[in-house]
Coordinates of C-alpha atoms and ligand atoms in Angstrom, one line a residue:
M1 CA -19.4 58.4 -29.8
F2 CA -16.0 56.4 -29.4
H3 CA -13.7 56.1 -32.0
T4 CA -12.9 52.2 -32.9
P5 CA -9.1 52.4 -32.6
F6 CA -9.7 54.2 -29.0
V7 CA -11.9 51.2 -28.2
V8 CA -9.4 48.7 -29.3
S9 CA -6.5 50.4 -27.4
F10 CA -8.8 50.8 -24.4
A11 CA -9.6 47.3 -24.7
L12 CA -6.0 46.1 -25.1
L13 CA -4.5 48.5 -21.8
L14 CA -7.8 46.8 -19.9
S15 CA -6.8 43.1 -20.7
F16 CA -3.5 43.6 -19.6
P17 CA -4.1 43.2 -16.1
L18 CA -6.7 40.3 -16.8
L19 CA -3.7 38.8 -18.5
F20 CA -1.4 38.6 -15.6
L21 CA -4.5 37.6 -13.2
F22 CA -5.5 34.3 -15.9
V23 CA -1.7 33.3 -17.1
P24 CA -0.6 31.8 -13.8
R25 CA -4.2 29.5 -13.9
I26 CA -3.3 28.8 -17.3
L27 CA 0.1 28.0 -18.0
P28 CA 1.6 25.3 -15.5
P29 CA 3.7 27.0 -13.4
K30 CA 7.3 25.6 -13.2
H31 CA 7.4 21.9 -11.6
V32 CA 9.0 18.9 -11.3
E33 CA 8.6 16.8 -14.4
I34 CA 9.7 13.2 -14.4
S35 CA 12.7 13.3 -16.1
L36 CA 13.8 10.2 -18.4
P37 CA 16.6 8.9 -16.0
D38 CA 14.0 9.0 -13.1
E39 CA 11.8 7.3 -15.3
L40 CA 14.2 4.7 -16.0
D41 CA 15.1 4.1 -12.7
D42 CA 11.7 3.7 -11.7
L43 CA 11.0 1.1 -14.7
A44 CA 14.0 -0.8 -13.3
L45 CA 12.6 -1.0 -10.0
F46 CA 9.1 -1.8 -10.7
R47 CA 10.6 -4.7 -13.2
R48 CA 12.6 -6.0 -10.4
A49 CA 9.9 -6.0 -8.1
A50 CA 7.0 -7.7 -10.4
L51 CA 9.6 -10.3 -11.1
T52 CA 10.6 -11.2 -7.5
S53 CA 7.0 -11.7 -6.8
L54 CA 6.3 -14.2 -9.2
G55 CA 5.5 -17.5 -8.5
G56 CA 4.8 -16.2 -5.0
G57 CA 1.4 -15.3 -4.1
G58 CA 1.9 -13.4 -1.3
A59 CA 1.1 -14.4 2.2
V60 CA -2.7 -14.3 2.0
S61 CA -2.9 -17.3 0.1
R62 CA -1.2 -19.1 3.1
L63 CA -3.6 -17.9 5.7
G64 CA -4.8 -20.3 7.9
V65 CA -1.7 -22.3 7.8
T66 CA -0.6 -20.6 10.7
N67 CA 3.0 -19.5 10.7
P68 CA 4.3 -17.5 8.9
R69 CA 1.6 -15.0 9.4
P70 CA 1.3 -11.8 6.8
K71 CA 2.3 -8.5 7.7
I72 CA 1.1 -4.9 7.1
A73 CA 3.6 -2.8 5.0
F74 CA 3.1 0.7 6.4
L75 CA 4.2 3.2 3.6
F76 CA 5.3 6.6 5.2
L77 CA 4.9 9.3 2.2
T78 CA 6.2 12.7 3.5
N79 CA 8.0 15.9 2.6
T80 CA 8.9 16.8 6.3
N81 CA 9.9 15.4 9.5
L82 CA 7.3 12.1 10.8
H83 CA 5.5 14.6 13.3
F84 CA 3.6 11.8 15.0
A85 CA 6.6 9.2 15.0
P86 CA 6.3 8.8 18.8
L87 CA 2.4 7.9 18.5
W88 CA 3.0 5.4 16.0
E89 CA 6.0 4.1 17.8
L90 CA 3.3 3.1 20.5
F91 CA 0.9 1.9 17.7
F92 CA 3.6 -0.7 16.7
K93 CA 4.9 -1.8 20.0
N94 CA 4.6 -5.5 20.8
N95 CA 3.4 -6.2 16.9
E96 CA 7.2 -6.9 15.8
A97 CA 6.4 -9.6 13.4
L98 CA 3.5 -8.3 11.9
Y99 CA 4.5 -4.9 10.2
N100 CA 7.5 -3.5 8.1
I101 CA 7.7 0.3 7.6
Y102 CA 9.0 2.0 4.4
I103 CA 9.7 5.7 4.1
H104 CA 9.9 8.1 0.9
A105 CA 11.0 11.4 2.3
D106 CA 11.7 14.3 -0.4
P107 CA 15.4 14.4 -0.5
S108 CA 15.3 18.2 -0.9
S109 CA 13.6 18.6 2.2
K110 CA 15.8 18.8 5.8
I111 CA 14.4 15.6 7.8
T112 CA 15.6 14.6 10.9
P113 CA 15.4 11.0 10.7
P114 CA 13.3 9.3 13.6
G115 CA 15.0 6.7 15.7
G116 CA 13.0 3.3 17.1
V117 CA 10.8 1.4 14.6
F118 CA 11.8 4.0 11.8
S119 CA 15.5 3.8 11.9
G120 CA 16.7 2.8 8.7
R121 CA 13.6 2.6 7.1
F122 CA 14.0 4.8 4.4
I123 CA 13.8 3.6 1.0
A124 CA 15.6 5.2 -2.1
A125 CA 13.4 8.3 -2.8
K126 CA 13.0 11.4 -5.4
K127 CA 11.8 14.8 -5.1
T128 CA 7.8 15.4 -5.0
E129 CA 5.6 18.2 -5.4
R130 CA 2.0 19.0 -5.2
A131 CA -0.2 18.9 -8.1
T132 CA 2.4 16.6 -10.1
A133 CA 2.8 13.2 -10.9
T134 CA 5.5 12.5 -8.5
L135 CA 3.2 11.8 -5.8
I136 CA 1.9 8.7 -7.8
S137 CA 5.7 7.9 -8.5
A138 CA 6.7 8.0 -4.8
A139 CA 3.4 5.8 -4.0
R140 CA 4.9 3.2 -6.5
R141 CA 8.1 3.4 -5.5
L142 CA 7.1 2.5 -1.9
L143 CA 4.7 -0.3 -3.1
A144 CA 7.5 -1.6 -5.5
T145 CA 10.3 -1.5 -2.6
A146 CA 8.0 -3.2 -0.1
V147 CA 6.9 -6.1 -2.1
M148 CA 10.5 -6.8 -2.9
D149 CA 11.7 -6.4 0.3
D150 CA 9.3 -9.2 2.3
P151 CA 7.0 -11.8 0.7
L152 CA 5.0 -11.5 3.7
N153 CA 3.8 -8.1 3.1
S154 CA 0.3 -8.6 2.5
Y155 CA -1.5 -5.4 2.6
F156 CA 0.1 -2.1 2.0
A157 CA -1.1 1.0 4.1
L158 CA -0.3 4.5 2.4
V159 CA 0.0 7.2 5.0
S160 CA 1.3 11.2 5.2
Q161 CA 3.4 12.8 8.3
H162 CA -0.1 14.2 9.3
C163 CA -1.9 10.8 9.6
I164 CA -2.8 9.3 12.6
P165 CA -3.9 6.0 13.6
L166 CA -7.6 5.7 15.0
H167 CA -7.4 2.3 16.3
S168 CA -4.7 0.0 18.2
F169 CA -2.4 -2.2 15.8
K170 CA -4.4 -5.6 16.8
Y171 CA -8.0 -4.2 16.1
M172 CA -6.2 -3.1 12.6
Y173 CA -4.7 -6.3 11.9
K174 CA -8.0 -8.1 12.7
T175 CA -9.9 -6.0 10.4
L176 CA -7.6 -6.7 7.6
F177 CA -7.2 -10.2 8.0
V178 CA -9.5 -12.0 10.2
K179 CA -12.9 -10.2 10.0
P180 CA -14.8 -11.2 6.6
I181 CA -15.1 -7.5 5.3
S182 CA -18.3 -6.6 4.8
G183 CA -19.6 -4.5 1.9
R184 CA -21.7 -5.0 -0.9
G185 CA -22.7 -8.2 0.4
S186 CA -22.2 -10.6 -2.3
S187 CA -20.1 -14.2 -1.1
S188 CA -18.5 -14.0 -4.6
F189 CA -16.3 -11.2 -3.6
P190 CA -12.7 -11.8 -2.4
I191 CA -12.2 -12.1 1.5
H192 CA -9.3 -10.0 1.0
R193 CA -9.8 -6.5 -1.0
S194 CA -8.3 -3.2 -0.9
F195 CA -9.3 -0.3 0.9
I196 CA -9.7 2.6 -1.7
E197 CA -12.2 5.1 -2.5
I198 CA -13.6 4.9 -5.9
L199 CA -16.0 7.6 -6.9
S200 CA -17.4 8.5 -10.4
D201 CA -20.4 11.0 -9.4
E202 CA -18.4 14.1 -8.5
P203 CA -18.9 17.5 -9.4
Q204 CA -15.2 18.1 -10.4
L205 CA -14.8 15.0 -12.3
W206 CA -15.0 16.7 -15.8
D207 CA -12.6 19.3 -14.9
R208 CA -10.2 16.7 -13.6
Y209 CA -10.5 14.5 -16.7
N210 CA -9.6 17.4 -19.0
A211 CA -6.6 18.8 -16.4
R212 CA -4.0 17.6 -19.0
G213 CA -5.8 19.0 -21.9
K214 CA -8.9 17.9 -24.0
N215 CA -9.3 14.3 -25.2
V216 CA -5.3 13.5 -24.1
M217 CA -6.5 10.7 -21.8
L218 CA -8.0 8.8 -24.7
P219 CA -7.7 6.1 -25.8
E220 CA -6.6 4.5 -22.7
V221 CA -8.9 6.2 -20.4
P222 CA -12.3 7.1 -21.8
F223 CA -14.3 9.8 -19.5
D224 CA -16.8 7.2 -18.3
R225 CA -13.6 5.2 -16.8
F226 CA -12.1 7.9 -15.3
R227 CA -12.7 7.9 -11.3
I228 CA -11.6 10.2 -8.4
G229 CA -10.7 9.0 -4.7
S230 CA -8.8 9.7 -1.8
Q231 CA -4.9 9.5 -2.2
F232 CA -4.6 7.2 0.8
F233 CA -5.4 3.5 0.6
V234 CA -4.6 0.1 1.6
L235 CA -3.8 -2.3 -1.1
T236 CA -3.6 -5.9 -1.4
R237 CA -0.3 -7.3 -2.5
Q238 CA -2.0 -8.3 -5.8
H239 CA -3.2 -4.9 -6.1
A240 CA 0.0 -3.6 -5.3
L241 CA 1.5 -5.7 -8.0
V242 CA -1.2 -4.3 -10.6
V243 CA 0.0 -0.6 -9.8
I244 CA 3.8 -1.9 -10.2
R245 CA 2.9 -3.3 -13.4
D246 CA 1.0 -0.7 -15.0
R247 CA 2.3 0.9 -17.8
R248 CA -0.3 2.0 -19.9
L249 CA -2.5 4.4 -17.9
W250 CA 1.1 5.8 -16.1
R251 CA 2.0 7.2 -19.8
K252 CA -1.1 9.3 -19.6
F253 CA -1.5 10.1 -15.9
K254 CA 2.3 11.6 -15.5
L255 CA 1.2 14.3 -18.4
P256 CA 1.7 17.5 -16.8
C257 CA -1.7 19.5 -16.2
F258 CA -2.3 22.6 -17.7
N259 CA -5.2 23.6 -15.2
M260 CA -3.7 23.5 -12.0
Y261 CA -6.7 24.2 -10.1
S262 CA -7.9 20.7 -11.2
C263 CA -4.5 18.9 -10.8
Y264 CA -4.4 16.1 -8.4
P265 CA -3.0 13.1 -10.3
E266 CA -2.5 10.5 -7.3
E267 CA -6.3 11.1 -6.4
H268 CA -7.2 9.8 -9.7
Y269 CA -4.6 7.3 -11.1
F270 CA -5.0 4.6 -8.4
P271 CA -8.6 4.8 -8.3
T272 CA -9.0 4.7 -12.0
L273 CA -6.3 1.6 -12.4
L274 CA -7.8 -0.5 -10.2
S275 CA -11.6 0.1 -10.7
M276 CA -10.5 -1.0 -14.5
E277 CA -8.5 -4.0 -13.5
D278 CA -10.4 -5.0 -10.7
P279 CA -14.0 -3.1 -9.3
D280 CA -15.0 -6.2 -7.2
G281 CA -11.8 -6.2 -5.7
C282 CA -11.9 -3.3 -3.9
T283 CA -14.3 -1.7 -1.3
H284 CA -14.6 1.7 -2.7
Y285 CA -14.3 3.3 0.4
T286 CA -10.9 4.1 2.2
L287 CA -10.2 3.7 5.8
T288 CA -8.9 7.1 6.1
R289 CA -10.9 9.9 7.7
V290 CA -10.4 13.3 6.2
N291 CA -12.7 16.4 7.1
W292 CA -13.1 18.6 3.9
T293 CA -15.5 20.8 5.8
G294 CA -14.4 24.4 5.1
S295 CA -11.1 23.1 3.1
V296 CA -8.9 25.8 1.8
D297 CA -7.0 25.6 -1.4
G298 CA -7.7 22.0 -1.6
H299 CA -6.1 21.2 1.5
P300 CA -8.7 19.8 4.5
H301 CA -9.4 20.8 8.1
T302 CA -6.4 20.8 10.0
Y303 CA -7.0 19.6 13.1
Q304 CA -5.2 21.9 16.1
P305 CA -4.4 20.9 19.6
A306 CA -7.7 22.7 20.9
E307 CA -9.9 20.3 18.9
I308 CA -8.1 17.2 20.2
S309 CA -10.4 15.1 22.8
P310 CA -11.5 11.7 23.1
R311 CA -14.7 12.5 21.8
L312 CA -13.0 13.6 18.6
I313 CA -11.6 10.3 18.2
Q314 CA -14.8 8.4 18.6
E315 CA -16.6 10.7 16.0
L316 CA -13.7 10.4 13.4
R317 CA -13.9 6.8 13.6
V318 CA -17.3 6.6 12.8
S319 CA -18.2 6.0 9.2
N320 CA -21.6 6.1 7.4
S321 CA -21.5 2.4 6.9
S322 CA -20.7 -0.6 8.6
Y323 CA -16.8 -0.4 8.8
S324 CA -14.3 1.8 11.1
F325 CA -12.0 4.2 10.1
M326 CA -8.3 3.1 10.9
F327 CA -6.6 6.4 10.3
A328 CA -7.4 10.1 10.1
R329 CA -5.8 13.4 8.8
K330 CA -4.7 16.1 8.8
F331 CA -3.4 16.6 12.2
S332 CA -0.9 20.0 12.8
P333 CA 2.3 18.8 14.4
D334 CA 1.5 20.1 17.8
C335 CA -0.9 17.9 18.2
L336 CA 1.3 15.1 19.0
Q337 CA 1.2 15.7 23.0
P338 CA -2.4 16.0 23.3
L339 CA -2.7 12.4 21.4
L340 CA 0.1 10.9 23.4
T341 CA -1.9 11.7 26.9
M342 CA -4.8 9.9 25.5
A343 CA -3.2 7.2 23.4
E344 CA -3.5 4.1 25.4
K345 CA -6.9 5.0 27.2
V346 CA -8.7 6.3 24.0
I347 CA -7.0 5.7 20.7
F348 CA -5.6 2.1 21.2
R349 CA -8.4 0.9 23.7
D350 CA -11.4 -0.6 21.2
Ligands
NAG1 C1 -14.4 19.1 10.5 O1 -13.9 20.7 10.3 C2 -14.7 22.0 10.7 C3 -13.9 22.9 10.5 O2 -13.5 23.3 9.0 C4 -15.2 21.5 12.3 O3 -16.1 22.5 12.4 C5 -16.1 20.0 12.4 O4 -16.3 20.0 13.8 C6 -15.0 18.9 11.9 N1 -15.8 17.8 12.0 C7 -15.2 17.0 12.8 C8 -16.3 15.4 12.7 O5 -14.3 16.9 13.3
NAG2 C1 -22.2 10.9 6.1 O1 -22.8 11.2 5.2 C2 -23.2 12.8 5.5 C3 -24.6 12.6 4.3 O2 -24.2 12.3 3.3 C4 -22.4 13.3 4.6 O3 -22.6 14.7 5.3 C5 -20.8 13.0 6.1 O4 -20.0 13.5 5.5 C6 -20.7 11.8 5.8 N1 -19.5 11.3 6.8 C7 -18.6 10.5 6.5 C8 -17.8 10.1 7.8 O5 -18.4 9.8 5.3

């Protein structure tokens, strides 16, 4: 028979290591909070961007009136060197009037500025960190800067340093601006829609919803309107403006997480906001292929040089629907050479 005091102290003793095991999961580790000056800075930028775009409907509405032709804004979100800059350089070659590039690079990382089409394309950036709302802010800064910079920017493609193109620029441009977009089949859908994954049926949704605490998302975001999707998207100008103008949802999504294992704010903010504001204006799928088979710690499969082959490129393009993927991630930096070797013959042949 144990005496109760013994049992209690034994239990206490036992619980100490358990405490150390679980505390890091419960308490948010030190991370980047969005400071008030940063927040005000962003607000001023977003306000300027929203104002400059007043009156101008963007180039898409003028499509068909020939010049000037609408452009795609490529938004590179990175915290390392742009490993695949030489591949993108080939992608952009000979399409000068049809794109703009913007780079948001974490200022605390040591980045060698790439030359060529990337030189001088860095925007005013702030620190970013995984599992925080700083990734949302960075994407919004890119969108705002691109909206203001050129009224012809009509689609906004967010990519990372681990992304590669799967098609030629011309193919991508045609898909976005010329081909009627197939999808849910009704002619009442607008021709130009945003390509963003919007899912409501994922098993992890409840944990993700409660990552900041129970009920904190209410009343702005009831659970049945909370969505999940991929971090990388291609938005129309109209939707870029929806994102830049939003204050309501941002107030909730910027809150820090308590449950770090379900904290991916950038995978929720954009799909939730756009599915609330304009669900029919979105395809609900992304153009960025990612391989979640065998993912580790929330990171998808990272392709290594030995895996790179023409067949892989063909395989990665194919979706379960009628569309073709335009980008893929993630690729390790040393995939550059094998990718360059088959760029003209495989990747840009379509
Ligand atoms: C996805 O990644 C797994 C390894 O985690 C690999 O075996 C598989 O071939 C990959 N699929 C594609 C389509 O590349
Ligand atoms: C296609 O659907 C199958 C079965 O649902 C799934 O396993 C696979 O990952 C999907 N492929 C793509 C590219 O989404």
